Short mmCIF file of C-alpha atoms and ligand atoms in Angstrom, two decimals:
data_model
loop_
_atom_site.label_atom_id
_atom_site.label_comp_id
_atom_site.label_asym_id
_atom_site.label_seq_id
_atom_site.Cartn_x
_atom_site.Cartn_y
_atom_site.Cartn_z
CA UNK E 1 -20.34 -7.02 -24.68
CA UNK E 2 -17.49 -5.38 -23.02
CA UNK E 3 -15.99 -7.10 -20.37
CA UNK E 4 -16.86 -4.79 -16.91
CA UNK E 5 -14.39 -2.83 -15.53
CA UNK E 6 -12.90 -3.75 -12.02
CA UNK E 7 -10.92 -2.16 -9.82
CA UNK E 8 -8.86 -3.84 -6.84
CA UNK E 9 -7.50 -1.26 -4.09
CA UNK E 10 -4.81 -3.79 -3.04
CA UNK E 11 -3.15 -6.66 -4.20
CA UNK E 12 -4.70 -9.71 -3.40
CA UNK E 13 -4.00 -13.79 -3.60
CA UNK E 14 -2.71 -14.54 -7.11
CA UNK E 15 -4.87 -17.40 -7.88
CA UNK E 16 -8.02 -14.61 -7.12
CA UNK E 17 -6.36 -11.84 -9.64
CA UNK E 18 -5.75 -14.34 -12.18
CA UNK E 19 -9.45 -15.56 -11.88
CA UNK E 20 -10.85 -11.90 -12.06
CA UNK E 21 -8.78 -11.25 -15.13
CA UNK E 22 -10.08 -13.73 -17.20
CA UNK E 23 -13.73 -12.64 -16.73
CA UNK E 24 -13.15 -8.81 -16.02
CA UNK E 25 -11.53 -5.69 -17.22
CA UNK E 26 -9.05 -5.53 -14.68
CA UNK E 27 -7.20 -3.01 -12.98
CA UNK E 28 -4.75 -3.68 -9.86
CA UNK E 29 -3.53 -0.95 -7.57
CA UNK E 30 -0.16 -2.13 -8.46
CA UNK E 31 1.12 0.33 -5.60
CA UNK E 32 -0.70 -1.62 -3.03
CA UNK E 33 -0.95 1.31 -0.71
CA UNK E 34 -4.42 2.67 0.92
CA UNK E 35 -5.59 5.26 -1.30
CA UNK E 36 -6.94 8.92 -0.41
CA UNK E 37 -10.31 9.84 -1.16
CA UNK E 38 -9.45 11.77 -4.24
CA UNK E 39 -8.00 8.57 -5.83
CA UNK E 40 -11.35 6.73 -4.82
CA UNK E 41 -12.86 9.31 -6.74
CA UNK E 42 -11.49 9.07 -9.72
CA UNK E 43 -11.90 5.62 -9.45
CA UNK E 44 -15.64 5.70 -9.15
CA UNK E 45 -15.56 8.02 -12.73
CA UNK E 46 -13.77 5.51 -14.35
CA UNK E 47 -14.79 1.92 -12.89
CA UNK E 48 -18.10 -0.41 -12.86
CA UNK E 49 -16.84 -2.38 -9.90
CA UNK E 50 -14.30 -0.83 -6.91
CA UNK E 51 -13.27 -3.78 -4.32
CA UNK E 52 -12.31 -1.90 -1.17
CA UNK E 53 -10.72 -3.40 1.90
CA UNK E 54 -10.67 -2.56 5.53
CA UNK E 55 -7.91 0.01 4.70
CA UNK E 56 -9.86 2.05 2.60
CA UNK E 57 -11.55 5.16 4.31
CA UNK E 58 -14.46 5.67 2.07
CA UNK E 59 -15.88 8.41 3.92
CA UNK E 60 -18.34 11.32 2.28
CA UNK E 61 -15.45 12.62 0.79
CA UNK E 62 -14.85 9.51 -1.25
CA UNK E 63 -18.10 9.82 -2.85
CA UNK E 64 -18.30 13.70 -3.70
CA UNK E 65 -18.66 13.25 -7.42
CA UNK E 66 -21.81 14.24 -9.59
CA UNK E 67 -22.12 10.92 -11.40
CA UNK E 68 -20.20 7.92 -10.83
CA UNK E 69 -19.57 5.20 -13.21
CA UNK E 70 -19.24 2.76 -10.22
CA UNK E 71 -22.16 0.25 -9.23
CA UNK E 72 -20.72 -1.95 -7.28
CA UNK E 73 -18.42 -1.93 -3.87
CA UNK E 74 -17.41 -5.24 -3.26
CA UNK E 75 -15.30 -5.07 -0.17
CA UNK E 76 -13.13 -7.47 0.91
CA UNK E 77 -13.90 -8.61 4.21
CA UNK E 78 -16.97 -9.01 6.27
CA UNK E 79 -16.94 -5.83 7.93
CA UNK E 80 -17.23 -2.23 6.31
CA UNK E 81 -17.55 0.17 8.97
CA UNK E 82 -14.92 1.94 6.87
CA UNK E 83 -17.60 2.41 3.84
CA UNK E 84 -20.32 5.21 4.19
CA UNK E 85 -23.17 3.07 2.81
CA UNK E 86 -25.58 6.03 2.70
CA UNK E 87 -23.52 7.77 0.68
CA UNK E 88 -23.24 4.37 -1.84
CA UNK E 89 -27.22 4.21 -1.49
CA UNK E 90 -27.20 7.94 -2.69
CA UNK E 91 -25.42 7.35 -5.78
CA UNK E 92 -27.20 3.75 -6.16
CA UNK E 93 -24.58 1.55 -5.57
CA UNK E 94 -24.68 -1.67 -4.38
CA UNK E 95 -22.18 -3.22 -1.63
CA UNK E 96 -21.36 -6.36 -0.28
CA UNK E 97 -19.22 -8.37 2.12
CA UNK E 98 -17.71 -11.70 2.41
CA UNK E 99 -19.20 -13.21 5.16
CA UNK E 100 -18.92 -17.12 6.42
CA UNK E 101 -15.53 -17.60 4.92
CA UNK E 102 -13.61 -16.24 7.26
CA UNK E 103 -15.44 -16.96 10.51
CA UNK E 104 -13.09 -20.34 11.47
CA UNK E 105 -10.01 -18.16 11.45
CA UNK E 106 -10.85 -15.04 12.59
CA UNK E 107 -12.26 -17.07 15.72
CA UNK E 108 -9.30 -19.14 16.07
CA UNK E 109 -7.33 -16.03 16.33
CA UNK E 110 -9.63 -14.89 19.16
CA UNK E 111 -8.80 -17.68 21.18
CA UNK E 112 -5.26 -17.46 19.97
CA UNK E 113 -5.09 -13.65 21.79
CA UNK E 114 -7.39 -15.43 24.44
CA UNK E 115 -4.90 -18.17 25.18
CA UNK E 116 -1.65 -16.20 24.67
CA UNK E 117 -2.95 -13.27 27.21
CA UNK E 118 -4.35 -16.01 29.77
CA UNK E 119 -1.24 -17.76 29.95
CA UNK E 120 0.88 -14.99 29.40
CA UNK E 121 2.28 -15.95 26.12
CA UNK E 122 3.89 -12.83 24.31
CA UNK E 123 5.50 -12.03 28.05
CA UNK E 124 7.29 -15.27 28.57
CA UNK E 125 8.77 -15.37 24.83
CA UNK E 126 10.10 -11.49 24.93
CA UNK E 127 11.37 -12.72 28.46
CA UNK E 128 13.50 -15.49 27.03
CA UNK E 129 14.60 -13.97 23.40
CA UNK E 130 15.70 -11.28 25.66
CA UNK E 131 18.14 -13.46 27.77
CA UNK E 132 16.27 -12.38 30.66
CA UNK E 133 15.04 -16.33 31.49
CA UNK E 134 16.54 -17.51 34.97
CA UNK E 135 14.96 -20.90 34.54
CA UNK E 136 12.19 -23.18 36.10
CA UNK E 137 10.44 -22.08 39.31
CA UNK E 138 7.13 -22.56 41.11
CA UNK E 139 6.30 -19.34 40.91
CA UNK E 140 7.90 -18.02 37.78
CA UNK E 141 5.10 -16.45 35.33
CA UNK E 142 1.98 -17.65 36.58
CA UNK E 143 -1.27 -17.19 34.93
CA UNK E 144 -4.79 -17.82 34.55
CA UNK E 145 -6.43 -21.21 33.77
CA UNK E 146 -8.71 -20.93 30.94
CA UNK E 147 -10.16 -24.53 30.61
CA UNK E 148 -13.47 -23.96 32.64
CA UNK E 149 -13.93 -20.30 32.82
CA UNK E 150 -16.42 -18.11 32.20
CA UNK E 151 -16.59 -16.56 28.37
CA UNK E 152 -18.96 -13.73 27.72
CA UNK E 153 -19.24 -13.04 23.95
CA UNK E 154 -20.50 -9.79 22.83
CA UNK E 155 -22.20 -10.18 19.38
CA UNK E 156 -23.21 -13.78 18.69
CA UNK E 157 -22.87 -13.82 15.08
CA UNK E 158 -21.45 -16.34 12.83
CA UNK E 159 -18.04 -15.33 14.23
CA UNK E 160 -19.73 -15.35 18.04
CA UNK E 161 -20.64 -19.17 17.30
CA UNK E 162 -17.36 -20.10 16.16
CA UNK E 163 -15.74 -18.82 19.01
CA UNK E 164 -17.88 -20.64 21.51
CA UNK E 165 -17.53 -23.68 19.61
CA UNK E 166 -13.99 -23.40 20.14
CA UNK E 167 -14.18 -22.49 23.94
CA UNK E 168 -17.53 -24.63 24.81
CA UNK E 169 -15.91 -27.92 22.97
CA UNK E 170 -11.83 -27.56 23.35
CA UNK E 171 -12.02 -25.73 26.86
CA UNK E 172 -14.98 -26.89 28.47
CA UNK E 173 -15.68 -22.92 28.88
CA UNK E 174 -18.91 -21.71 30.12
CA UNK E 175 -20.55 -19.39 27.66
CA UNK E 176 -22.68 -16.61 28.43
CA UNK E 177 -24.09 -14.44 25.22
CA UNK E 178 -25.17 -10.85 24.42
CA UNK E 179 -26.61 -10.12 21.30
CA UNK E 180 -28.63 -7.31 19.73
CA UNK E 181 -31.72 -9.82 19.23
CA UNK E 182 -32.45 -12.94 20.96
CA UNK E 183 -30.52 -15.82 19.59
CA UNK E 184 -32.68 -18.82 18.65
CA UNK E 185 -32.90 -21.95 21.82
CA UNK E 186 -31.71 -24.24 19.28
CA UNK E 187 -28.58 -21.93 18.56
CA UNK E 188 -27.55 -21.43 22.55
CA UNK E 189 -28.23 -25.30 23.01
CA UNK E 190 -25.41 -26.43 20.49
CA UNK E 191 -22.99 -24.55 23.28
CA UNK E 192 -24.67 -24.72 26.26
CA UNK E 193 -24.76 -20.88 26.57
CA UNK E 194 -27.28 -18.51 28.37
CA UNK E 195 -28.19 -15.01 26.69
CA UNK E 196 -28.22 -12.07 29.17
CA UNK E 197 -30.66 -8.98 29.31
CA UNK E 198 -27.75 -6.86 28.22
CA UNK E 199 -24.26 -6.08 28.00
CA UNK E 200 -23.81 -4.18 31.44
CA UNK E 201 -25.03 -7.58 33.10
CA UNK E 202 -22.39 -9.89 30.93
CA UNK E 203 -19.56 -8.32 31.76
CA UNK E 204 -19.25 -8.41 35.68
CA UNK E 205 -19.92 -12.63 35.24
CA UNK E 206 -17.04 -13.04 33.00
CA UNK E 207 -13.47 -14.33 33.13
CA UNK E 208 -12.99 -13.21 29.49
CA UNK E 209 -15.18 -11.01 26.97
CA UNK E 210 -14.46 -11.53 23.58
CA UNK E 211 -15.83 -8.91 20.84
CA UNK E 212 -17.64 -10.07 18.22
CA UNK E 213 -19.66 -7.49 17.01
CA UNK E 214 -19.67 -5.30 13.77
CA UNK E 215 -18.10 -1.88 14.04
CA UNK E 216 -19.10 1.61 13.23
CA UNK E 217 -20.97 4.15 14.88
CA UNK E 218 -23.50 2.11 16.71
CA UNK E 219 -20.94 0.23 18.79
CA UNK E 220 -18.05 3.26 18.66
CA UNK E 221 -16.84 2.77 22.67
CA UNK E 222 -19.44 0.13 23.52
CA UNK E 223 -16.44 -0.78 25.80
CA UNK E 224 -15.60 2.25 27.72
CA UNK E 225 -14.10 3.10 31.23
CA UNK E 226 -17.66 2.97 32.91
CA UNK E 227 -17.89 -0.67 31.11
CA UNK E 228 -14.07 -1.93 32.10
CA UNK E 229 -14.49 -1.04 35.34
CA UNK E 230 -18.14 -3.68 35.24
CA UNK E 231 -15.16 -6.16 34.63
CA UNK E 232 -13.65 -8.66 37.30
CA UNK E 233 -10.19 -7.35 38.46
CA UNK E 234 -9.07 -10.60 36.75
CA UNK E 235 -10.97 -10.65 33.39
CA UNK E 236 -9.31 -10.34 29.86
CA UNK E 237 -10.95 -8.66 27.41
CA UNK E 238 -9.97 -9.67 23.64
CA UNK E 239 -11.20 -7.27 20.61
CA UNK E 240 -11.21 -9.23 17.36
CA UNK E 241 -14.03 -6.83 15.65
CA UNK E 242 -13.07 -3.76 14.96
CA UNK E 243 -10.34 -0.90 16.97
CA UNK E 244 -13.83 1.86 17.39
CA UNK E 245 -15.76 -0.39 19.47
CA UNK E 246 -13.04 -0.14 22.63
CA UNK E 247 -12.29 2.95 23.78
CA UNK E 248 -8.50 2.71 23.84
CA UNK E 249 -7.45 5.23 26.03
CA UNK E 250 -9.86 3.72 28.92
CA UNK E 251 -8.64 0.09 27.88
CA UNK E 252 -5.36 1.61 28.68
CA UNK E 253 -5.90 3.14 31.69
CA UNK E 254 -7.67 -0.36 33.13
CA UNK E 255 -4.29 -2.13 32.39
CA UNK E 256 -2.09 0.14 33.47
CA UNK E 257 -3.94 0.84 37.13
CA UNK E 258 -4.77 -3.03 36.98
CA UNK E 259 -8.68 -2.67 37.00
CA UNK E 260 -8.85 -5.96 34.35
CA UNK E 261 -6.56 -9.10 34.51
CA UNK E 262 -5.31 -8.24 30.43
CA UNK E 263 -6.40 -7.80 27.26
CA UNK E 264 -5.76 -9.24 23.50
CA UNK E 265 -6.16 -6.97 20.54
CA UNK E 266 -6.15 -7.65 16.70
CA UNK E 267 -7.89 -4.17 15.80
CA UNK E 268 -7.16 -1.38 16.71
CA UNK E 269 -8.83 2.55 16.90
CA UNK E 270 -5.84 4.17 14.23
CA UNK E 271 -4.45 1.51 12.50
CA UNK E 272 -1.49 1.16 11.60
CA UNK E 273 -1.11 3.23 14.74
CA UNK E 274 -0.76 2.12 18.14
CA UNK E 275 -0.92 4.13 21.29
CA UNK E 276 2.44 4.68 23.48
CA UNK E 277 0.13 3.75 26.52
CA UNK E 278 -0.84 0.18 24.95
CA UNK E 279 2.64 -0.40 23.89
CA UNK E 280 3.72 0.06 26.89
CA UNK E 281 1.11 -2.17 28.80
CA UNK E 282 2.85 -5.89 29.61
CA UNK E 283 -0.69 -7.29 30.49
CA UNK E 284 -1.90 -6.97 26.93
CA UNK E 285 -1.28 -9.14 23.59
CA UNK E 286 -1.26 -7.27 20.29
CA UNK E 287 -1.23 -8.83 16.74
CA UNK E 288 -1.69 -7.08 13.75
CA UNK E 289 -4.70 -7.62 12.29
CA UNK E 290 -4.39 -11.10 11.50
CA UNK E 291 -7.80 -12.64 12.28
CA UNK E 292 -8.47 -14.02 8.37
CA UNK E 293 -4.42 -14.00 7.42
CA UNK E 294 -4.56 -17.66 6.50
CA UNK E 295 -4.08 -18.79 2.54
CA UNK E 296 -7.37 -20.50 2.36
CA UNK E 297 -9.06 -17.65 3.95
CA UNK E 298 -8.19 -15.01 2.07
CA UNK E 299 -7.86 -16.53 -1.11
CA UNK E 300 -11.56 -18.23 -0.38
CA UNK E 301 -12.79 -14.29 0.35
CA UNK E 302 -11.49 -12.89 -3.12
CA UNK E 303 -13.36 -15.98 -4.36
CA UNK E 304 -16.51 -15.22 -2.11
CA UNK E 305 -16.51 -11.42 -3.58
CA UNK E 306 -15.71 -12.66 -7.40
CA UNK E 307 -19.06 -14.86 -6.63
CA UNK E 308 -20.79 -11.54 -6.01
CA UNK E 309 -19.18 -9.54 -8.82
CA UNK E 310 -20.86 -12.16 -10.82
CA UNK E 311 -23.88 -12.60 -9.66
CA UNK E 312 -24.63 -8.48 -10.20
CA UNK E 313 -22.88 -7.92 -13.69
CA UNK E 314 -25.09 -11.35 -14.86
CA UNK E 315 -28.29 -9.24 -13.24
CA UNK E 316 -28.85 -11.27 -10.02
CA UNK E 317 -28.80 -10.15 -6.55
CA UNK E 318 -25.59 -10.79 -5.12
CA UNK E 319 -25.55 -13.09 -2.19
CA UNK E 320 -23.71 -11.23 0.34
CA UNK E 321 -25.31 -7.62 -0.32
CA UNK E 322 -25.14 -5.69 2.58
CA UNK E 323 -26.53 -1.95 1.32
C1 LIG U 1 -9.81 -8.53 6.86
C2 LIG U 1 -11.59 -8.23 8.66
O1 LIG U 1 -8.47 -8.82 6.99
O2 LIG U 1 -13.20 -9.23 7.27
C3 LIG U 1 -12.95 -8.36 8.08
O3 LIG U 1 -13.83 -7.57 8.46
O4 LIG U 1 -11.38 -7.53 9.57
C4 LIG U 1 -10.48 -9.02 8.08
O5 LIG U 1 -10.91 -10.30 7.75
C5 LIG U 1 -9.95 -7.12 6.45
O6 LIG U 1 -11.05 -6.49 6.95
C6 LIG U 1 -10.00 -7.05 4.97
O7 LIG U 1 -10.68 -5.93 4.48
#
């Protein structure tokens, strides 16, 4: 039987391609540059498998073709907001996510922004590389202690739990939860954490929020200006999830009149692009989407959607199908 056809939108960790080109037909985007909808396309005429990542816009343009050859969209990463699964369940074809594997580091980069905001991290170091450090002084710099503080986590996924493992365990934090359904007993025992009615009655108890929900259109501006200005004057808010779900030009606005203490961003609403207003803003941390940039994780979530590749062109249900 011929080997399936696979297509890869980006380039990924060696060891992954070299795996997936002993079992499969395939076909690297050797360009490694988003592609346009027309290009996804033509790679839906021509492909059995297309393995999208964040950067790829698959809106209903993507998927205006009479009959694609595609069955599969295996993204690369847990969340596809950026996939129109209605229009993949209108064609038939399946997708899936790689979930789990990258919950550890996309957590520890949460409490990376957390920690670096708090303690004003990315201030102090432009300070000195600028030559603008005076030297030691008892009020030079001074920001927020984060061992013992309130966290509110919004979305207590598998990410969630990982990030109040981190702040429950290494910072003593106290953990407050909203989540679509009611998390378990057993699960808000492990961390000591209390599950509130809703979001609007989180957010004034906090010291920090941290975003751990999926994206899309459910959640677009969950965070707004109404919802900032819920916030203590000192809170941080840190968005590891996805840019949609904070409205940026409100988050803006709150740290440039001073409504919130800072905030800590790995996503953002038009990546690559970032806002004058948030560049601009001292009280807030930025990092370029980095929350699963470590080896292990990303070579461990080309492995994760190889698994599922697998699993569909052998006939079995893939584990992580999503639509
Ligand atoms: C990825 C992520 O870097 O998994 C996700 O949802 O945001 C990141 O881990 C990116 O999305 C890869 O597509």
């Amino acid at each position: 039987m011929a080997k399936p056809r696979v297509f890869l939108s980006r380039a990924w960790p060696a060891k992954v391609e070299a795996r997936m080109a002993e079992v499969f037909d395939l076909t690297p985007n050797k360009s490694d540059r988003p592609l346009t909808p027309a290009e996804f396309r033509e790679a839906f005429a021509s492909f059995d498998a297309v393995l999208p990542t964040v950067t790829d816009k698959l809106t209903e343009s993507a998927f205006d073709l009479a009959k694609p050859r595609t069955r599969i969209l295996a993204n690369y990463g847990v969340g596809y907001s950026h996939i129109n699964t209605a229009e993949a369940a209108r064609h038939k074809i399946v997708v899936t996510n790689t979930p789990d594997v990258l919950s550890d580091c996309t957590a520890d980069l949460a409490m990376t922004l957390l920690l670096m905001v708090a303690r004003r991290a990315g201030e102090g170091e432009r300070e000195l590389r600028e030559g603008r450090w005076t030297g030691w002084r008892p009020t030079h710099m001074i920001g927020t202690k984060v061992s013992g503080a309130t966290l509110g986590i919004v979305g207590f996924g598998r990410i969630g739990q990982a990030m109040a493992q981190r702040a429950h365990f290494g910072f003593g934090m106290k953990i407050l939860v909203q989540n679509r359904s009611a998390v378990p007993a057993e699960v808000l025992a492990r961390y000591n954490a209390v599950q509130v009615a809703n979001l609007d009655d989180l957010l004034p108890q906090c010291d920090f929020v941290s975003l751990h929900c999926p994206g899309g259109a459910a959640n677009r501006h969950l965070i707004n200006s109404r919802r900032l200005d819920l916030m203590k004057r000192d809170a941080f808010l840190i968005n590891t999830a996805r840019g949609e779900v904070v409205d940026e030009h409100a988050l803006a606005q709150a740290l440039w009149f001073n409504t919130i203490g800072g905030a800590g961003l790995d996503v953002f609403e038009r990546e690559p692009q970032i806002s004058a207003e948030l560049m601009g803003a001292d009280n807030l941390v930025m990092l370029p989407h980095l929350g699963s940039a470590t080896a292990a994780t990303r070579e461990a979530m080309g492995f994760r959607v190889f698994e599922n590749l697998v699993d569909f062109f052998e006939g079995r249900s893939p584990r992580d199908q999503v639509a």
